[in-house]
Short mmCIF file of C-alpha atoms in Angstrom, two decimals:
data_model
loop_
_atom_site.label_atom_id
_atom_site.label_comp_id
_atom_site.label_asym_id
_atom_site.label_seq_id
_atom_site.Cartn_x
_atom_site.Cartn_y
_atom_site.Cartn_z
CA UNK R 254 -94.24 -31.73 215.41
CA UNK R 255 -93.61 -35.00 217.48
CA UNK R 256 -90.46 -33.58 218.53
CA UNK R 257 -91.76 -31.07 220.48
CA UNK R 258 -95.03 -32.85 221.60
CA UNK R 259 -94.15 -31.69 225.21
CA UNK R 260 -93.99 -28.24 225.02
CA UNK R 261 -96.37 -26.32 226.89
CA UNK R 262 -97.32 -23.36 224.94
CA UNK R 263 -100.38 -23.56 222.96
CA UNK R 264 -100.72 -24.96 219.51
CA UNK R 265 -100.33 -22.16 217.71
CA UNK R 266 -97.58 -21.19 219.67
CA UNK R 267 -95.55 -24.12 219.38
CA UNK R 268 -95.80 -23.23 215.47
CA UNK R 269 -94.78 -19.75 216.50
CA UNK R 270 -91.59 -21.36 218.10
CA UNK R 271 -90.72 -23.40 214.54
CA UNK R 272 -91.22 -21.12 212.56
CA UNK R 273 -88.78 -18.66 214.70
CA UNK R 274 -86.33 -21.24 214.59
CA UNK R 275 -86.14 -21.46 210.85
CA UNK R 276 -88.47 -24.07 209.64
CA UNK R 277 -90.61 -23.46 206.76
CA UNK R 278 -92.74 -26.10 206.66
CA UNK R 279 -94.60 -28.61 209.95
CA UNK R 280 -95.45 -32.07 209.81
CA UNK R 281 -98.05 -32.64 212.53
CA UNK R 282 -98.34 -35.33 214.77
CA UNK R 283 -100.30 -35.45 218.44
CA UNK R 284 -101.79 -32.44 219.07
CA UNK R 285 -102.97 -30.76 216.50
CA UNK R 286 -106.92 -31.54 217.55
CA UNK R 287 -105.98 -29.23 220.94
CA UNK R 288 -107.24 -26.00 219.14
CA UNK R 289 -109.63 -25.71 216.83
CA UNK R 290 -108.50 -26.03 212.39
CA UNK R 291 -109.05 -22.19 212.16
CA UNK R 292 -106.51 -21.41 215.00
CA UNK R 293 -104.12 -23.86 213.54
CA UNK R 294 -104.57 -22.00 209.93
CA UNK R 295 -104.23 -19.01 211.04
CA UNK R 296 -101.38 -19.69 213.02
CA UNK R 297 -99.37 -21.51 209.38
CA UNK R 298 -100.23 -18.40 207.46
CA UNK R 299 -99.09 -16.06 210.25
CA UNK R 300 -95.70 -17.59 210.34
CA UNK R 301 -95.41 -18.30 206.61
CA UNK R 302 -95.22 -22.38 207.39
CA UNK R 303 -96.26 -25.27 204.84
CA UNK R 304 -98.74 -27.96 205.99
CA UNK R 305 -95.85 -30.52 204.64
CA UNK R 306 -98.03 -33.44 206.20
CA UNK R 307 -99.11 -35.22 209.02
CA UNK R 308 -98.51 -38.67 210.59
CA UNK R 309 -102.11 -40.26 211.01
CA UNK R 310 -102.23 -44.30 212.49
CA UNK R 311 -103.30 -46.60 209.95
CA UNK R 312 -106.02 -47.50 212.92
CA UNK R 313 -107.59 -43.94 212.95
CA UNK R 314 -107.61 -43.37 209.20
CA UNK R 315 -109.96 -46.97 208.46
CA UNK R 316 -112.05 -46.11 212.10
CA UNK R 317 -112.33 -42.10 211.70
CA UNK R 318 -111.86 -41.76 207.57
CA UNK R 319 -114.29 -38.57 206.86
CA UNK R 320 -113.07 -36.58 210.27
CA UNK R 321 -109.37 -37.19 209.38
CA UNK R 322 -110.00 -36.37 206.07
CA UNK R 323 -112.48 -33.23 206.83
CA UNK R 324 -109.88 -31.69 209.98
CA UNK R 325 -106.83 -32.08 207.45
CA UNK R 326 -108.37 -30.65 204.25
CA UNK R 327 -109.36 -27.42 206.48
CA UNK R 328 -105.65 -27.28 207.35
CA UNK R 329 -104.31 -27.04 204.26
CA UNK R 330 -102.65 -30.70 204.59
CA UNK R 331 -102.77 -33.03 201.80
CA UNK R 332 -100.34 -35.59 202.92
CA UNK R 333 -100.66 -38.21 205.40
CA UNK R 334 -98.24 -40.51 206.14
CA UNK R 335 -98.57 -43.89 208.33
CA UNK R 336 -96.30 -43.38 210.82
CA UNK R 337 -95.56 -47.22 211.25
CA UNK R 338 -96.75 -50.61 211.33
CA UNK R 339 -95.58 -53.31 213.42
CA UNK R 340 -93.55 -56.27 212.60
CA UNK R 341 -96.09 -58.81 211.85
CA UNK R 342 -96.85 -57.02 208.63
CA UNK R 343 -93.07 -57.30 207.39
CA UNK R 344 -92.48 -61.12 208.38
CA UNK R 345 -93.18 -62.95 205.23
CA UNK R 346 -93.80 -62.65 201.33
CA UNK R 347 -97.46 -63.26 202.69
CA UNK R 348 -97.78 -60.76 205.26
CA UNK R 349 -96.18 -58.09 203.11
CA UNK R 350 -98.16 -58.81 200.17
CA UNK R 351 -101.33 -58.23 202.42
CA UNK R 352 -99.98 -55.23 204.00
CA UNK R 353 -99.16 -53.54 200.27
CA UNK R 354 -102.75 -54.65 199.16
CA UNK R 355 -104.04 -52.86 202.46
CA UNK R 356 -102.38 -50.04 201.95
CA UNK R 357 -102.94 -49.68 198.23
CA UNK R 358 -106.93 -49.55 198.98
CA UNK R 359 -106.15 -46.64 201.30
CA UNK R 360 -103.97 -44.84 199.40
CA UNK R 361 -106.84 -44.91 196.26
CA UNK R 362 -109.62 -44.03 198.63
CA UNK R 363 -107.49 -40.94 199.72
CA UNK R 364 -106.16 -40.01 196.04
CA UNK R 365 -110.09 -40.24 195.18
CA UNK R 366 -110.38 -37.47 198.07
CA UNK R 367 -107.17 -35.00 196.96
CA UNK R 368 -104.95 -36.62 199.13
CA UNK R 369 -101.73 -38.54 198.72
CA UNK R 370 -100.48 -41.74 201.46
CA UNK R 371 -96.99 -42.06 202.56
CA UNK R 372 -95.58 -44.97 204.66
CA UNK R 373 -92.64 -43.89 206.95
CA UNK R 374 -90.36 -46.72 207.93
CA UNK R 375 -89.07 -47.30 211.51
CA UNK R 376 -86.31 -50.36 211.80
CA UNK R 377 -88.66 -53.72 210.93
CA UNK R 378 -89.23 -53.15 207.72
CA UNK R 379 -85.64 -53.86 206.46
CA UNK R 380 -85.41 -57.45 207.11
CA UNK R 381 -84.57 -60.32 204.64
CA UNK R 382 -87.43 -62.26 202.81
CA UNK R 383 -86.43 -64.81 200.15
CA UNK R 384 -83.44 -62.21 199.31
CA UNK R 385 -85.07 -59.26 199.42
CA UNK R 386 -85.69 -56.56 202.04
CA UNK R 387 -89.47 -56.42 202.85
CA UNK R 388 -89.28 -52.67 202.49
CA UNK R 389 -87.92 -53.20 198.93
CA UNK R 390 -90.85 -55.26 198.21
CA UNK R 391 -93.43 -53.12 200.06
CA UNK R 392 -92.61 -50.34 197.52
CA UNK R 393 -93.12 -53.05 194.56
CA UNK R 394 -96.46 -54.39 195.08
CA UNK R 395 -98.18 -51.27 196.59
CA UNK R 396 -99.84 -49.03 193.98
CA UNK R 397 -98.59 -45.57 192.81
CA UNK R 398 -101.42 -44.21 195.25
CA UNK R 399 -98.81 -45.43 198.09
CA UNK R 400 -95.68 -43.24 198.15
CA UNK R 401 -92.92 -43.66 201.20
CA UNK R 402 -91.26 -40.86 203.70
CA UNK R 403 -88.28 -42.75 203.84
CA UNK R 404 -86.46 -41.97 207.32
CA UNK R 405 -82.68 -42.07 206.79
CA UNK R 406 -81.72 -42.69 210.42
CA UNK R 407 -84.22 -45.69 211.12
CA UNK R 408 -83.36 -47.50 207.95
CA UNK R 409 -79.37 -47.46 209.11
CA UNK R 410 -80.41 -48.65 211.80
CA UNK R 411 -82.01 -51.14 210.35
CA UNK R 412 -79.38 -51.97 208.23
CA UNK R 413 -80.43 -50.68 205.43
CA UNK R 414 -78.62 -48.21 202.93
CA UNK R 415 -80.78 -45.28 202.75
CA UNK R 416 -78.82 -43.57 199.92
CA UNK R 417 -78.92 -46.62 197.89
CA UNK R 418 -82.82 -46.73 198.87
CA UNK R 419 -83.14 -43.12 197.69
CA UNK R 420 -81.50 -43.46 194.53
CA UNK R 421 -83.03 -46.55 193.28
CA UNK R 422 -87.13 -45.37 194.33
CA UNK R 423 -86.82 -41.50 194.43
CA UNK R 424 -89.98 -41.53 192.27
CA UNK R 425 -91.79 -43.10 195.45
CA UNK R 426 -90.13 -41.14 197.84
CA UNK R 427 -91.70 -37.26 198.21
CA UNK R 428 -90.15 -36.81 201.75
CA UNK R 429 -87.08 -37.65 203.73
CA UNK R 430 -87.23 -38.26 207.26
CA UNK R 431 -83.94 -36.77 208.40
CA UNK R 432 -83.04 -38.28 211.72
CA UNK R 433 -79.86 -39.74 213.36
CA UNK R 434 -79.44 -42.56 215.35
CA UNK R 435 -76.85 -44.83 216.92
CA UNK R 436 -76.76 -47.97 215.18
CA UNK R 437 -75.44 -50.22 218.42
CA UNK R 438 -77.86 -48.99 220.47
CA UNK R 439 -80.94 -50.36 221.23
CA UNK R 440 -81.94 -47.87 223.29
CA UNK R 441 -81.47 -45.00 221.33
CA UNK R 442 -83.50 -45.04 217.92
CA UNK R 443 -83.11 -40.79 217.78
CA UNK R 444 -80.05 -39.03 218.87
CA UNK R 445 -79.05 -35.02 217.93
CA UNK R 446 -78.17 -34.56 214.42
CA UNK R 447 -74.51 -35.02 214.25
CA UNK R 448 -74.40 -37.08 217.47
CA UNK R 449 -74.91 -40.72 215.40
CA UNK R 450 -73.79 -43.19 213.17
CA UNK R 451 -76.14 -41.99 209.82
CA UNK R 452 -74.54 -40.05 206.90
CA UNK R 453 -76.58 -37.36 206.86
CA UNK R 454 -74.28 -35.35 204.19
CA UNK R 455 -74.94 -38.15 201.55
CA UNK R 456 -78.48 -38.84 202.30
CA UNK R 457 -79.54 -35.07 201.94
CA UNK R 458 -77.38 -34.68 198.94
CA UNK R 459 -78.64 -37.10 196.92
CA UNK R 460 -82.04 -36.98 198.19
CA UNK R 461 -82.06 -32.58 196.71
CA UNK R 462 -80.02 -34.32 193.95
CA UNK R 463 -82.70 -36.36 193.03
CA UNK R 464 -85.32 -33.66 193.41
CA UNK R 465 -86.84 -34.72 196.76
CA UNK R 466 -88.06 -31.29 197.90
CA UNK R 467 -89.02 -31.80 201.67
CA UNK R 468 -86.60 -32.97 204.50
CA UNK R 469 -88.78 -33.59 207.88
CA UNK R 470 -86.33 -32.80 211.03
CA UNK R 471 -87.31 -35.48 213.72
CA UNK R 472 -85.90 -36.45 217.23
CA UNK R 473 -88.44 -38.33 218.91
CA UNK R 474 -86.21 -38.91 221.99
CA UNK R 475 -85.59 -35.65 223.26
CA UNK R 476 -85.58 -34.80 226.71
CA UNK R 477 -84.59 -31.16 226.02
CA UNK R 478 -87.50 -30.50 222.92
CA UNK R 479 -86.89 -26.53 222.92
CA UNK R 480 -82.98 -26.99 222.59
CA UNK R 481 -83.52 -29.94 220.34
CA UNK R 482 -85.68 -27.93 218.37
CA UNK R 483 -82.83 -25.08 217.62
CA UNK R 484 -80.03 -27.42 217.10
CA UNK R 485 -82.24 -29.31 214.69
CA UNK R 486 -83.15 -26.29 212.50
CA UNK R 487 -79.59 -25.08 212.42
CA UNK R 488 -78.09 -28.92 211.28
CA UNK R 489 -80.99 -28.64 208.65
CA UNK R 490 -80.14 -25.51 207.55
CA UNK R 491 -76.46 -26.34 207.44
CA UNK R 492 -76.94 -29.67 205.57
CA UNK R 493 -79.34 -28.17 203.00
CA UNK R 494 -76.81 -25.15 202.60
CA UNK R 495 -79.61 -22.73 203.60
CA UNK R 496 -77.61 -19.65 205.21
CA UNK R 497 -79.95 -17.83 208.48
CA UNK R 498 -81.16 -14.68 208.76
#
């Protein structure tokens, strides 16, 4: 939903709108506080949408546990996925080995609760420590509570292979970001789908190949969010070979 945070309609509208355009499922970010859990609800099972998950700060889910935990389990949302976290916490085998250990602790306290953890990657998590990408290592030392949305068009961009990523931790990896971005750039982390420099075609095909049963649209650039949010769904549709009504 952060792609079209701007839209005016109401809440429930603005699921109205995704659904209309194809989606089946929402991931929510911003927002989703502006009407109250029942509307929201209502609004999902109206227009046969999946809570898939929702991007919560690390900040707000250690400050504002029970609420977050409370508002999300009356939506039908089990998944919540830190949406980032800066640099510093990807800068050394120390820093990374604190951030999995962080992370870990959260992840049990939610799985204790009926809820899984994802981290999603943005471009700092894929540099080089002692040989190996912090990402790469993030994924070894955090617990099984901690699983990983990994976002295909952010890790190019970081360098990173995201196919290779996808085939060698698929068993940490319950949803693909599906985003596009151009790699030289640095001013343009999200382009159209199509428009960039990520293989979308191989990422989505070995991602359903490997089982992975979500793929979250995202362009959090947009300056055209309605538009965006057709030409999305149709890309989607047309990389996961679903045919339209």
């Amino acid at each position: 939903m952060y792609t079209v945070r701007d839209l005016t309609d109401s809440y429930p509208d603005v699921l109205r709108r995704v659904a209309d355009e194809g989606y089946d499922g929402v991931e929510f970010a911003y927002r989703v506080r502006e009407s109250p859990p029942e509307d929201v609800r209502q609004a999902l099972t109206e227009n046969d949408l999946s809570a898939v998950s929702a991007h919560v700060p690390y900040d707000e889910l250690e400050s504002d546990f029970e609420s977050v935990v409370e508002m999300y389990g009356e939506l039908g949302c089990s998944t919540l996925v830190i949406p980032a976290l800066d640099d510093s916490h990807f800068e050394s085998t120390e820093a990374v080995a604190e951030t999995a250990t962080k992370l870990s602790s959260l992840g049990d306290r939610l799985s204790d609760r009926g809820f899984d953890l994802l981290y999603h990657n943005h471009t700092h998590e894929f540099g080089d420590i002692d040989g190996d990408l912090a990402f790469e290592r993030l994924i070894r030392e955090t617990s099984d509570s901690v699983g990983f949305e990994l976002d295909v068009g952010l890790a190019t961009k970081g360098g990173a292979d995201p196919v290779a990523l996808l085939r060698t931790y698929a068993d940490r990896i319950p949803l693909v970001h599906v985003t596009d971005t151009l790699v030289d750039d640095p001013d343009r982390d999200h382009v159209e789908l199509g428009d960039g420099d990520t293989d979308l075609e191989s990422a989505v095909e070995v991602a359903r190949d490997l089982g992975i049963e979500w793929f979250v649209f995202e362009h959090g650039q947009s300056t055209a969010q309605a538009e965006t949010l057709q030409r999305g769904g149709e890309r989607l549709q047309s990389l996961l070979g679903v045919t339209g009504d």
